[in-house]
Amino acid sequence: MTETPRTPLTLAQVEATARAAHAGQTDKAGRPYAEHLRAVAEGVRERGGDEDQIAAAWLHDAVEDDALSPQWLGEAALSSRTKDIVLAVTKRAGEPPEAYAARILATPGAALVKEADLAHNADPARLAILDEATRMRLTEKYARMRALLGQSDAV
């Protein structure tokens, strides 16, 4: 018995899924988490990303934040490329930043998604809301990851 191919999720369906999965969550500045997801997806689009990358941008934190399970991702009607990108940008507990960056660089399309994520995370307007110690810690963390990925320091 062969499986009938499923119709892939549209970007609108991926967005709705991501928004629902992260409903009620806020970012470090207390803003609705969906704003970050939208900004990363738009950042990917503005950088010339394709539909697989934009879908991955909407879902980039879903597995890491336990908003969606790895099983859900594995079974979702998404391209294997989108799934690979989501898994590449999903941080693993105890993983050194160098290994994380290497996995991103080894996965086609993932560096662009991470670039858009870092650009939004490091946005001075977002960081300005945080206390100075947190702002400094995050600024250094994001700059180090950009360096490991070979990305310019420009946000």
Short mmCIF file of C-alpha atoms in Angstrom, two decimals:
data_model
loop_
_atom_site.label_atom_id
_atom_site.label_comp_id
_atom_site.label_asym_id
_atom_site.label_seq_id
_atom_site.Cartn_x
_atom_site.Cartn_y
_atom_site.Cartn_z
CA MET A 1 0.00 0.00 0.00
CA THR A 2 1.50 3.34 -1.02
CA GLU A 3 0.97 6.53 0.87
CA THR A 4 -0.87 9.33 -0.85
CA PRO A 5 1.35 12.41 -0.99
CA ARG A 6 0.07 15.14 1.27
CA THR A 7 -0.37 18.69 0.11
CA PRO A 8 2.45 20.75 1.63
CA LEU A 9 1.50 23.37 4.19
CA THR A 10 1.24 26.86 2.71
CA LEU A 11 3.24 29.69 4.24
CA ALA A 12 -0.01 31.03 5.71
CA GLN A 13 -0.63 27.65 7.36
CA VAL A 14 2.94 27.51 8.66
CA GLU A 15 2.57 31.02 10.07
CA ALA A 16 -0.74 30.12 11.75
CA THR A 17 0.81 26.96 13.20
CA ALA A 18 3.81 28.86 14.56
CA ARG A 19 1.64 31.61 16.03
CA ALA A 20 -0.61 29.04 17.73
CA ALA A 21 2.37 27.04 19.02
CA HIS A 22 3.93 30.14 20.60
CA ALA A 23 0.62 31.69 21.78
CA GLY A 24 1.03 33.26 25.20
CA GLN A 25 4.83 33.32 25.01
CA THR A 26 6.79 36.55 25.22
CA ASP A 27 10.34 37.47 24.31
CA LYS A 28 13.00 38.79 26.72
CA ALA A 29 11.52 42.29 26.37
CA GLY A 30 8.03 41.07 27.23
CA ARG A 31 6.67 41.40 23.69
CA PRO A 32 4.46 38.70 22.12
CA TYR A 33 6.79 36.03 20.72
CA ALA A 34 4.96 36.01 17.38
CA GLU A 35 6.45 39.47 16.69
CA HIS A 36 9.92 37.89 16.70
CA LEU A 37 8.80 35.08 14.41
CA ARG A 38 7.26 37.57 11.97
CA ALA A 39 10.41 39.72 12.02
CA VAL A 40 12.66 36.72 11.30
CA ALA A 41 10.39 35.52 8.48
CA GLU A 42 10.35 39.02 6.97
CA GLY A 43 14.13 39.26 7.42
CA VAL A 44 14.54 36.02 5.48
CA ARG A 45 12.22 37.30 2.74
CA GLU A 46 14.10 40.63 2.53
CA ARG A 47 17.41 38.76 2.25
CA GLY A 48 16.11 36.82 -0.75
CA GLY A 49 15.14 33.65 1.05
CA ASP A 50 12.83 31.15 -0.61
CA GLU A 51 9.61 29.58 0.69
CA ASP A 52 11.43 26.74 2.46
CA GLN A 53 13.56 29.25 4.35
CA ILE A 54 10.62 31.51 5.17
CA ALA A 55 8.68 28.51 6.51
CA ALA A 56 11.73 27.53 8.57
CA ALA A 57 11.95 31.09 9.89
CA TRP A 58 8.39 30.88 11.21
CA LEU A 59 9.26 27.58 12.91
CA HIS A 60 12.89 28.31 13.86
CA ASP A 61 12.31 28.27 17.64
CA ALA A 62 9.35 25.88 17.81
CA VAL A 63 11.26 22.68 18.63
CA GLU A 64 13.88 24.44 20.77
CA ASP A 65 11.16 26.08 22.89
CA ASP A 66 9.10 22.86 23.09
CA ALA A 67 6.27 24.68 21.31
CA LEU A 68 6.17 21.83 18.77
CA SER A 69 7.71 18.39 19.17
CA PRO A 70 10.42 16.91 16.98
CA GLN A 71 7.83 14.25 16.12
CA TRP A 72 5.40 16.92 14.88
CA LEU A 73 8.15 18.39 12.71
CA GLY A 74 9.08 14.99 11.33
CA GLU A 75 5.49 14.23 10.36
CA ALA A 76 4.52 17.72 9.16
CA ALA A 77 3.67 18.31 5.51
CA LEU A 78 6.80 20.40 5.00
CA SER A 79 9.71 20.00 2.61
CA SER A 80 12.67 18.03 3.92
CA ARG A 81 14.75 21.19 3.37
CA THR A 82 12.50 23.22 5.69
CA LYS A 83 12.71 20.47 8.32
CA ASP A 84 16.51 20.29 7.96
CA ILE A 85 16.82 24.05 8.43
CA VAL A 86 14.60 24.04 11.54
CA LEU A 87 16.64 21.22 13.06
CA ALA A 88 19.92 22.94 12.14
CA VAL A 89 18.98 26.17 13.95
CA THR A 90 17.55 24.33 16.96
CA LYS A 91 20.05 24.64 19.82
CA ARG A 92 20.75 21.47 21.76
CA ALA A 93 21.31 21.38 25.51
CA GLY A 94 25.00 21.61 26.37
CA GLU A 95 26.05 22.08 22.75
CA PRO A 96 29.11 24.32 22.27
CA PRO A 97 28.47 27.38 20.09
CA GLU A 98 31.13 26.18 17.64
CA ALA A 99 29.27 22.90 17.02
CA TYR A 100 25.97 24.78 16.67
CA ALA A 101 27.48 27.17 14.12
CA ALA A 102 29.10 24.29 12.21
CA ARG A 103 25.74 22.50 11.89
CA ILE A 104 24.08 25.68 10.61
CA LEU A 105 26.85 26.24 8.06
CA ALA A 106 26.64 22.61 6.91
CA THR A 107 22.87 22.83 6.27
CA PRO A 108 21.88 24.49 2.98
CA GLY A 109 19.69 27.52 3.64
CA ALA A 110 20.12 27.58 7.42
CA ALA A 111 22.70 30.39 7.64
CA LEU A 112 20.27 32.88 6.09
CA VAL A 113 17.58 31.99 8.63
CA LYS A 114 20.05 32.33 11.51
CA GLU A 115 21.29 35.64 10.08
CA ALA A 116 17.74 37.04 10.14
CA ASP A 117 17.21 35.65 13.66
CA LEU A 118 20.41 37.23 14.96
CA ALA A 119 19.63 40.53 13.24
CA HIS A 120 16.30 40.77 15.01
CA ASN A 121 17.66 39.53 18.34
CA ALA A 122 20.49 42.09 18.20
CA ASP A 123 18.28 45.00 17.13
CA PRO A 124 19.41 47.90 19.33
CA ALA A 125 15.79 49.01 19.84
CA ARG A 126 14.90 45.56 21.25
CA LEU A 127 18.03 45.39 23.38
CA ALA A 128 17.54 48.91 24.76
CA ILE A 129 14.52 47.72 26.73
CA LEU A 130 16.62 45.24 28.71
CA ASP A 131 18.74 45.93 31.78
CA GLU A 132 22.37 46.78 31.04
CA ALA A 133 23.86 43.46 32.19
CA THR A 134 21.44 41.43 30.05
CA ARG A 135 21.90 43.79 27.11
CA MET A 136 25.71 43.45 27.28
CA ARG A 137 25.57 39.65 27.68
CA LEU A 138 23.24 39.23 24.71
CA THR A 139 25.15 41.70 22.52
CA GLU A 140 28.35 39.71 23.08
CA LYS A 141 26.56 36.38 22.55
CA TYR A 142 25.03 37.49 19.24
CA ALA A 143 28.30 39.05 18.00
CA ARG A 144 30.17 35.82 18.79
CA MET A 145 27.62 33.72 16.88
CA ARG A 146 27.78 36.08 13.90
CA ALA A 147 31.57 35.71 13.94
CA LEU A 148 31.36 31.91 14.12
CA LEU A 149 28.98 32.00 11.12
CA GLY A 150 31.25 34.35 9.18
CA GLN A 151 28.56 37.03 9.11
CA SER A 152 29.37 40.72 9.26
CA ASP A 153 28.88 42.60 12.49
CA ALA A 154 26.28 44.80 10.82
CA VAL A 155 22.75 44.22 12.07
#
